[in-house]
Amino acid sequence: MPTIFVFLLDLMLTALAVEAAGWMVRLGFHPDATLGLQGTTVAASAAMFTAALGCYLTGLHAPSLLLQRKQIVARVALVSVGAMLATLVVAYFVWYQPIGRTGLVLIGALTFVVLTIWRLTYARFIAKGPRIPILVLGRGPVERRFAGRLNSLAHTRYEIRGFVEGGELATELPPESSAVVLGEPIPDGPEPPVLGALADVIEICQREQITHAVIVGVSGLSEAQVRAMSQLQAHGIRVRTAAIMWMNLALQVPIDMVDARWVLNTFEQLDRPVVLAAKRLLDLFVAGLGLLLFAVMFPGLWLLQRIDSPGPFFYSQDRVGVAGQVFRVHKIRTMRVAEREEQRWASQADDRTTAFSRLLRRSRIDEFPQFWNVVRGEMSLVGPRPEQPKIVEELERKIPYFGYRHLVKPGITGWAQIHQGYAASVDESAVKLSFDLYYVGRLSILMDLDIMLRTAFVMLARIGSR
């Protein structure tokens, strides 16, 4: 379901909850109460937009969250409390429109009910509703792997019905492919059947009532495949590429589907001087504010660190940036001095950290000095997280296309950070790369703003703070 549609639906349902709260207050408590969109317009609007934006920032629009009932209930509860608080602040401190405790409680409760019910209802439809059958053109190793992965996704209605053979060009799998493939391990299970030959594709679709077809085409398309795609489109059967389908469903770039077309499209996406200039201005503005805030906090942070772990306040380390260039990244030291130069994977329970430094990491305050790297142009606010040179060398040997993440400047936060967090192994780095490539291929100011807003929730939820 499109994100904008989900946002508007949340907005509309919260408006209904506010109106219902006003109706209930007038019916059972205060007949003269003005609570509602007409009587308390400003406060009601605050509740609506806080709820809709809160659902977005907490990730409730993400398809992968639909079938996680406990997560839905917990996050909607948080959003409902936020809507209540926004209504209270606006009604009594911004635009005086007295609502009363009963009205506030009803707004929060009804918002929770309507937002939870529609998501659980839609989740049930996704899980139990009719499937959309898909035919895969080809039966090479990448096609089979794509089919197995897509059929394992629980949050989509798509289902690979089978393959057609013939016409595909020879394709080899990338090396070291376990979790490297589509950013996730390939599940074990029965493989969809071969339904026939490519030459009979129209007859097969009509017989199996298939309305969608997918082409992988990593190594190019044969003349037979192009002819089959034209016939399918002429008969009203939608033809999509596997890479685009996977990106839309999983918000990742399938690593084993990166090809020359993806690279050229990415080059075109990055060759937009106006967008890059706007991104740089945004970097400078936010980094300037961040450095001012850091200057205010510096005396207290310095004192607390001296008490907790004597040693230098700042810590600098080599990291790999755009075009593979090495630069020095600056952070507040969060490790003991004796071991600070060791290059190894971070972990949740890192024995090199102290209690105070773990608090700095969870709140991301330790990364405030990186705003200086942003001002110097070595980093951006948003981009793939920079890795240590030795780790980059290892990952480039084991993960195909890892160097493509260096097409853009590294960032303080990024698409991978809000979806996965930090990586502590080669397999986790492969998953992270699939998110980084998605960002590289779709870089835009709106995407940067989206990531920056959602980073706030990720920080509060302590995700990706190693």
Coordinates of C-alpha atoms in Angstrom, one line a residue:
M1 CA 0.0 0.0 0.0
P2 CA 1.5 3.4 -1.0
T3 CA 2.9 5.4 2.0
I4 CA 1.0 8.5 1.2
F5 CA -2.3 6.5 1.2
V6 CA -1.4 5.1 4.6
F7 CA -0.7 8.6 5.9
L8 CA -3.9 10.0 4.6
L9 CA -5.9 7.0 6.0
D10 CA -4.3 7.5 9.4
L11 CA -5.2 11.2 9.2
M12 CA -8.8 10.5 8.3
L13 CA -9.3 7.8 11.0
T14 CA -7.8 10.0 13.7
A15 CA -10.2 12.8 12.6
L16 CA -13.1 10.3 13.1
A17 CA -11.7 9.4 16.5
V18 CA -11.7 13.0 17.6
E19 CA -15.2 13.6 16.3
A20 CA -16.4 10.4 18.1
A21 CA -14.7 11.5 21.3
G22 CA -16.5 14.8 21.1
W23 CA -19.8 13.1 20.4
M24 CA -19.3 10.7 23.4
V25 CA -18.4 13.6 25.7
R26 CA -21.6 15.5 24.8
L27 CA -23.7 12.5 25.1
G28 CA -22.6 11.2 28.4
F29 CA -20.8 14.0 30.3
H30 CA -21.0 17.6 29.1
P31 CA -23.8 18.4 26.6
D32 CA -22.3 21.8 25.9
A33 CA -18.8 20.6 25.2
T34 CA -17.2 21.9 21.9
L35 CA -14.7 19.1 21.4
G36 CA -14.4 18.2 17.7
L37 CA -13.1 19.3 14.4
Q38 CA -15.4 22.3 14.3
G39 CA -15.3 23.4 18.0
T40 CA -11.7 22.8 18.8
T41 CA -10.2 22.9 15.3
V42 CA -6.6 23.6 16.2
A43 CA -6.3 21.1 19.0
A44 CA -8.0 18.4 16.9
S45 CA -5.7 19.1 14.0
A46 CA -2.7 18.7 16.4
A47 CA -4.0 15.3 17.4
M48 CA -4.6 14.2 13.8
F49 CA -1.2 15.2 12.4
T50 CA 0.7 14.0 15.4
A51 CA -1.0 10.6 15.1
A52 CA -0.4 10.3 11.3
L53 CA 3.2 11.5 11.5
G54 CA 3.8 9.4 14.6
C55 CA 2.7 6.3 12.7
Y56 CA 5.1 7.1 9.9
L57 CA 8.1 7.8 12.2
T58 CA 7.5 4.7 14.2
G59 CA 7.6 2.6 11.0
L60 CA 3.9 1.5 11.2
H61 CA 3.7 2.1 7.4
A62 CA 6.3 -0.5 6.7
P63 CA 4.8 -3.7 5.1
S64 CA 7.2 -6.0 7.0
L65 CA 5.6 -4.8 10.3
L66 CA 2.1 -5.6 9.3
L67 CA 2.1 -9.2 10.6
Q68 CA 3.9 -8.4 13.9
R69 CA 0.8 -7.8 16.1
K70 CA 2.6 -7.1 19.3
Q71 CA 4.8 -4.4 17.6
I72 CA 1.7 -2.9 16.0
V73 CA -0.1 -2.6 19.4
A74 CA 2.9 -1.2 21.2
R75 CA 3.7 1.4 18.5
V76 CA 0.1 2.5 18.1
A77 CA -0.1 2.9 21.9
L78 CA 2.9 5.1 21.8
V79 CA 1.4 7.1 18.9
S80 CA -1.9 7.5 20.8
V81 CA -0.1 8.9 23.9
G82 CA 1.7 11.3 21.6
A83 CA -1.6 12.5 20.1
M84 CA -3.0 13.0 23.6
L85 CA 0.0 15.1 24.7
A86 CA 0.0 17.1 21.5
T87 CA -3.7 17.9 22.0
L88 CA -3.1 18.9 25.6
V89 CA -0.2 21.2 24.8
V90 CA -1.9 22.9 21.9
A91 CA -5.3 23.2 23.7
Y92 CA -3.9 24.8 26.9
F93 CA -0.6 26.4 25.9
V94 CA -0.8 27.4 22.3
W95 CA -4.4 28.0 21.3
Y96 CA -6.7 28.0 24.3
Q97 CA -9.5 25.5 23.6
P98 CA -10.4 23.7 26.8
I99 CA -11.0 20.0 26.3
G100 CA -11.0 18.4 29.7
R101 CA -9.5 15.1 31.0
T102 CA -12.4 13.0 29.7
G103 CA -12.0 14.3 26.2
L104 CA -8.2 13.8 26.2
V105 CA -8.6 10.2 27.4
L106 CA -11.2 9.5 24.8
I107 CA -9.1 11.0 22.0
G108 CA -6.2 8.7 23.0
A109 CA -8.3 5.6 23.5
L110 CA -10.3 6.0 20.3
T111 CA -7.2 6.8 18.3
F112 CA -5.6 3.6 19.6
V113 CA -8.7 1.6 18.7
V114 CA -9.2 2.8 15.1
L115 CA -5.5 2.8 14.1
T116 CA -5.0 -0.7 15.6
I117 CA -8.2 -2.2 14.1
W118 CA -7.5 -1.1 10.5
R119 CA -3.9 -2.4 10.6
L120 CA -4.8 -5.7 12.1
T121 CA -7.7 -6.0 9.6
Y122 CA -5.4 -5.3 6.7
A123 CA -2.8 -7.6 8.1
R124 CA -5.4 -10.4 8.1
F125 CA -6.3 -9.7 4.5
I126 CA -2.6 -9.8 3.5
A127 CA -2.1 -13.1 5.4
K128 CA -5.4 -14.9 4.4
G129 CA -6.6 -13.0 1.3
P130 CA -6.2 -14.1 -2.3
R131 CA -2.7 -14.4 -3.8
I132 CA -1.6 -12.6 -6.9
P133 CA 0.0 -15.3 -9.1
I134 CA 3.3 -14.4 -10.9
L135 CA 5.1 -16.2 -13.7
V136 CA 8.9 -16.0 -13.9
L137 CA 10.4 -15.8 -17.4
G138 CA 13.4 -18.1 -17.1
R139 CA 14.6 -20.8 -14.7
G140 CA 18.3 -19.9 -14.1
P141 CA 19.9 -19.9 -10.7
V142 CA 19.1 -16.3 -10.0
E143 CA 15.5 -16.8 -11.1
R144 CA 15.1 -19.8 -8.8
R145 CA 16.7 -17.9 -5.9
F146 CA 14.4 -14.9 -6.4
A147 CA 11.3 -17.1 -6.5
G148 CA 12.3 -18.8 -3.2
R149 CA 12.9 -15.5 -1.5
L150 CA 9.7 -13.8 -2.7
N151 CA 7.5 -16.8 -1.7
S152 CA 9.0 -16.6 1.8
L153 CA 7.8 -13.0 2.3
A154 CA 4.8 -13.1 4.6
H155 CA 3.8 -9.4 4.1
T156 CA 3.0 -9.6 0.4
R157 CA 0.2 -11.0 -1.6
Y158 CA 2.5 -12.0 -4.5
E159 CA 3.1 -15.6 -5.1
I160 CA 5.5 -17.2 -7.7
R161 CA 3.2 -19.7 -9.5
G162 CA 6.0 -21.2 -11.6
F163 CA 8.7 -20.7 -14.3
V164 CA 8.8 -20.9 -18.1
E165 CA 12.0 -22.3 -19.6
G166 CA 13.9 -21.2 -22.7
G167 CA 15.5 -18.0 -24.0
E168 CA 17.4 -17.1 -20.8
L169 CA 21.1 -16.2 -21.1
A170 CA 23.7 -17.9 -19.1
T171 CA 24.0 -16.4 -15.6
E172 CA 26.4 -17.2 -12.8
L173 CA 25.8 -16.6 -9.1
P174 CA 28.0 -14.2 -7.2
P175 CA 30.6 -15.8 -5.0
E176 CA 30.3 -16.2 -1.3
S177 CA 26.5 -16.3 -1.6
S178 CA 24.7 -17.2 1.6
A179 CA 23.1 -14.1 3.1
V180 CA 24.7 -12.2 0.3
V181 CA 22.0 -12.8 -2.3
L182 CA 19.0 -10.6 -1.7
G183 CA 20.2 -9.3 1.6
E184 CA 18.6 -12.3 3.4
P185 CA 19.4 -16.0 3.6
I186 CA 17.5 -18.2 1.1
P187 CA 14.9 -20.3 2.8
D188 CA 14.6 -24.1 2.3
G189 CA 11.4 -25.3 0.7
P190 CA 9.7 -26.6 -2.4
E191 CA 10.6 -24.9 -5.6
P192 CA 7.8 -23.7 -7.9
P193 CA 7.2 -25.9 -10.9
V194 CA 8.1 -25.4 -14.5
L195 CA 4.8 -24.6 -16.3
G196 CA 6.0 -24.8 -19.9
A197 CA 8.2 -23.3 -22.5
L198 CA 8.7 -19.6 -23.2
A199 CA 7.2 -19.9 -26.6
D200 CA 3.9 -20.9 -25.0
V201 CA 3.9 -18.1 -22.4
I202 CA 0.5 -16.6 -23.4
E203 CA -1.3 -20.0 -23.3
I204 CA 0.3 -20.7 -19.9
C205 CA -0.8 -17.4 -18.4
Q206 CA -4.4 -17.9 -19.7
R207 CA -4.5 -21.4 -18.4
E208 CA -3.1 -20.6 -15.0
Q209 CA -5.0 -17.2 -14.7
I210 CA -1.7 -15.3 -14.3
T211 CA -1.8 -11.6 -14.5
H212 CA 1.8 -10.7 -13.7
A213 CA 5.1 -11.8 -15.1
V214 CA 8.6 -11.1 -13.8
I215 CA 11.9 -11.0 -15.8
V216 CA 15.3 -11.0 -14.1
G217 CA 17.6 -10.3 -17.0
V218 CA 20.8 -9.7 -14.9
S219 CA 23.1 -10.6 -17.8
G220 CA 20.9 -9.1 -20.5
L221 CA 17.8 -10.2 -22.4
S222 CA 17.6 -12.6 -25.2
E223 CA 15.6 -11.9 -28.4
A224 CA 13.1 -14.7 -27.3
Q225 CA 12.6 -13.0 -23.9
V226 CA 12.0 -9.6 -25.5
R227 CA 9.5 -11.1 -27.9
A228 CA 7.7 -12.9 -25.0
M229 CA 7.5 -9.7 -23.0
S230 CA 6.0 -7.8 -25.9
Q231 CA 3.3 -10.5 -26.3
L232 CA 2.5 -10.5 -22.6
Q233 CA 2.1 -6.7 -22.5
A234 CA -0.1 -6.8 -25.6
H235 CA -2.4 -9.3 -23.8
G236 CA -2.8 -7.2 -20.7
I237 CA -0.3 -9.1 -18.5
R238 CA 1.9 -6.8 -16.5
V239 CA 5.6 -7.3 -16.9
R240 CA 8.0 -6.1 -14.2
T241 CA 11.7 -6.6 -13.4
A242 CA 12.6 -8.7 -10.4
A243 CA 14.9 -6.0 -9.1
I244 CA 12.1 -3.3 -9.1
M245 CA 9.6 -5.7 -7.5
W246 CA 12.0 -6.6 -4.7
M247 CA 13.0 -3.0 -4.1
N248 CA 9.4 -2.0 -3.7
L249 CA 8.6 -4.9 -1.4
A250 CA 11.7 -5.1 0.8
L251 CA 13.2 -1.5 0.3
Q252 CA 16.5 -3.1 -0.6
V253 CA 18.5 -3.6 -3.8
P254 CA 18.9 -7.3 -4.6
I255 CA 22.6 -7.8 -4.5
D256 CA 22.7 -10.6 -7.0
M257 CA 20.6 -8.4 -9.4
V258 CA 23.0 -5.5 -9.5
D259 CA 24.0 -5.1 -13.2
A260 CA 25.2 -2.5 -15.7
R261 CA 21.6 -1.0 -16.0
W262 CA 21.5 -0.4 -12.2
V263 CA 24.9 1.2 -12.3
L264 CA 24.0 3.5 -15.2
N265 CA 20.7 4.4 -13.6
T266 CA 22.5 5.2 -10.4
F267 CA 25.0 7.4 -12.2
E268 CA 22.1 9.4 -13.7
Q269 CA 20.5 9.7 -10.3
L270 CA 23.8 11.0 -8.8
D271 CA 24.5 13.4 -11.7
R272 CA 22.1 16.1 -10.5
P273 CA 24.0 19.2 -9.4
V274 CA 21.0 21.0 -8.0
V275 CA 20.1 18.0 -5.7
L276 CA 23.7 17.6 -4.6
A277 CA 24.0 21.4 -3.9
A278 CA 20.7 21.3 -1.9
K279 CA 22.0 18.3 0.0
R280 CA 25.2 20.1 0.8
L281 CA 23.3 23.2 2.1
L282 CA 21.2 21.0 4.3
D283 CA 24.3 19.3 5.6
L284 CA 25.9 22.6 6.5
F285 CA 22.8 24.0 8.2
V286 CA 22.1 21.0 10.4
A287 CA 25.8 20.4 11.1
G288 CA 26.2 24.0 12.2
L289 CA 23.3 23.7 14.7
G290 CA 24.7 20.3 15.9
L291 CA 28.1 21.9 16.6
L292 CA 26.5 24.7 18.5
L293 CA 24.5 22.2 20.7
F294 CA 27.7 20.2 21.2
A295 CA 29.6 23.3 22.3
V296 CA 26.9 23.8 25.0
M297 CA 27.1 20.2 26.2
F298 CA 30.9 20.0 26.0
P299 CA 31.9 21.0 29.6
G300 CA 29.4 18.6 31.2
L301 CA 30.4 15.7 28.9
W302 CA 34.1 16.3 29.4
L303 CA 33.7 16.3 33.2
L304 CA 31.6 13.1 33.2
Q305 CA 34.0 11.3 30.9
R306 CA 37.0 12.3 33.1
I307 CA 35.3 10.8 36.1
D308 CA 34.2 7.6 34.2
S309 CA 37.3 6.9 32.1
P310 CA 40.4 9.1 32.3
G311 CA 42.0 9.7 28.9
P312 CA 41.6 11.9 25.9
F313 CA 38.1 13.3 25.3
F314 CA 38.1 12.9 21.5
Y315 CA 38.8 9.8 19.5
S316 CA 39.8 9.8 15.8
Q317 CA 40.0 6.8 13.5
D318 CA 40.5 6.1 9.8
R319 CA 37.4 5.4 7.8
V320 CA 36.7 4.9 4.1
G321 CA 34.7 7.6 2.4
V322 CA 33.5 8.5 -1.0
A323 CA 35.5 7.0 -3.9
G324 CA 37.4 4.9 -1.4
Q325 CA 39.3 7.8 0.1
V326 CA 40.4 7.4 3.7
F327 CA 39.7 10.2 6.2
R328 CA 39.8 10.7 10.0
V329 CA 36.4 10.4 11.6
H330 CA 36.0 12.2 15.0
K331 CA 33.9 10.9 17.9
I332 CA 33.7 11.2 21.7
R333 CA 35.9 8.4 23.1
T334 CA 33.7 5.6 24.3
M335 CA 36.4 2.9 24.8
R336 CA 39.2 2.4 27.2
V337 CA 42.4 4.0 26.1
A338 CA 44.5 0.8 26.0
E339 CA 42.4 -0.8 23.4
R340 CA 41.1 2.1 21.3
E341 CA 43.2 1.4 18.2
E342 CA 42.1 -2.2 17.8
Q343 CA 40.1 -2.6 14.5
R344 CA 37.3 -5.2 15.1
W345 CA 33.6 -5.6 14.8
A346 CA 31.4 -3.7 17.3
S347 CA 29.0 -5.7 19.4
Q348 CA 26.0 -5.1 21.7
A349 CA 28.1 -6.0 24.8
D350 CA 31.4 -4.6 23.8
D351 CA 33.9 -5.2 26.6
R352 CA 35.9 -2.1 25.6
T353 CA 33.1 0.3 26.8
T354 CA 32.0 1.7 30.1
A355 CA 28.6 2.4 31.5
F356 CA 28.8 6.1 30.7
S357 CA 30.1 5.5 27.2
R358 CA 27.3 3.0 26.5
L359 CA 24.9 5.8 27.4
L360 CA 26.6 8.1 24.9
R361 CA 26.4 5.4 22.2
R362 CA 22.7 4.7 22.8
S363 CA 21.8 8.4 22.6
R364 CA 24.3 8.9 19.7
I365 CA 25.8 11.9 21.5
D366 CA 29.2 10.3 20.9
E367 CA 28.8 11.0 17.2
F368 CA 28.2 14.8 17.6
P369 CA 31.9 15.6 16.7
Q370 CA 31.2 14.0 13.3
F371 CA 29.3 17.2 12.4
W372 CA 32.8 18.7 11.9
N373 CA 33.5 16.0 9.3
V374 CA 30.2 17.1 7.7
V375 CA 31.3 20.7 7.6
R376 CA 34.7 19.7 6.1
G377 CA 32.8 17.8 3.3
E378 CA 34.2 14.4 4.3
M379 CA 30.8 13.1 5.4
S380 CA 27.1 13.9 4.9
L381 CA 24.3 13.9 7.4
V382 CA 22.7 10.9 5.5
G383 CA 24.6 8.2 3.7
P384 CA 26.1 4.7 4.2
R385 CA 28.0 4.5 7.5
P386 CA 31.8 4.6 7.0
E387 CA 33.8 1.5 7.8
Q388 CA 37.4 0.9 8.9
P389 CA 39.8 0.3 6.1
K390 CA 40.7 -3.3 7.2
I391 CA 37.1 -4.2 7.5
V392 CA 36.4 -2.7 4.0
E393 CA 39.1 -4.8 2.5
E394 CA 37.6 -7.9 4.1
L395 CA 34.1 -7.1 3.0
E396 CA 35.1 -6.2 -0.6
R397 CA 36.6 -9.7 -0.9
K398 CA 33.6 -11.5 0.5
I399 CA 30.6 -9.4 -0.7
P400 CA 30.0 -8.5 -4.3
Y401 CA 29.6 -4.9 -5.2
F402 CA 30.5 -3.7 -1.7
G403 CA 32.5 -0.8 -3.2
Y404 CA 29.4 0.7 -4.8
R405 CA 28.4 2.1 -1.4
H406 CA 31.3 4.5 -1.8
L407 CA 29.6 6.3 -4.8
V408 CA 28.3 8.8 -2.2
K409 CA 29.6 10.4 0.9
P410 CA 29.3 8.4 4.1
G411 CA 26.7 9.6 6.6
I412 CA 26.1 10.0 10.3
T413 CA 22.8 8.2 9.8
G414 CA 21.4 6.3 6.8
W415 CA 18.8 4.0 5.2
A416 CA 20.5 0.9 6.6
Q417 CA 20.7 2.5 10.1
I418 CA 17.0 3.0 10.5
H419 CA 16.2 -0.5 9.1
Q420 CA 18.9 -2.7 10.4
G421 CA 21.3 -0.9 12.7
Y422 CA 25.0 -1.6 12.8
A423 CA 26.5 -4.7 11.3
A424 CA 28.8 -7.0 13.3
S425 CA 29.6 -9.7 10.8
V426 CA 30.0 -10.3 7.1
D427 CA 26.4 -11.6 6.7
E428 CA 25.0 -8.6 8.5
S429 CA 27.1 -6.4 6.4
A430 CA 25.6 -8.0 3.3
V431 CA 22.1 -7.2 4.5
K432 CA 23.3 -3.6 5.3
L433 CA 24.8 -3.3 1.8
S434 CA 21.4 -4.1 0.2
F435 CA 19.9 -1.1 2.1
D436 CA 22.8 1.1 1.3
L437 CA 22.5 0.4 -2.4
Y438 CA 18.8 1.2 -2.2
Y439 CA 19.7 4.7 -0.9
V440 CA 22.5 5.2 -3.4
G441 CA 20.2 4.4 -6.3
R442 CA 17.4 6.7 -5.0
L443 CA 19.2 9.6 -3.4
S444 CA 17.1 12.7 -3.0
I445 CA 16.5 15.5 -0.6
L446 CA 13.1 14.1 0.4
M447 CA 14.7 10.7 1.2
D448 CA 17.3 12.5 3.3
L449 CA 14.6 14.4 5.3
D450 CA 12.7 11.1 5.7
I451 CA 15.8 9.3 7.1
M452 CA 16.6 12.2 9.4
L453 CA 13.1 12.3 10.9
R454 CA 12.9 8.6 11.4
T455 CA 16.4 8.6 13.0
A456 CA 14.9 10.4 15.9
F457 CA 12.6 7.4 16.6
V458 CA 15.5 4.9 16.0
M459 CA 17.6 6.8 18.6
L460 CA 14.7 6.6 21.2
A461 CA 14.2 2.9 20.5
R462 CA 17.9 2.3 20.9
I463 CA 18.2 0.6 17.5
G464 CA 21.6 0.7 15.7
S465 CA 23.5 2.3 18.6
R466 CA 26.6 0.1 18.7

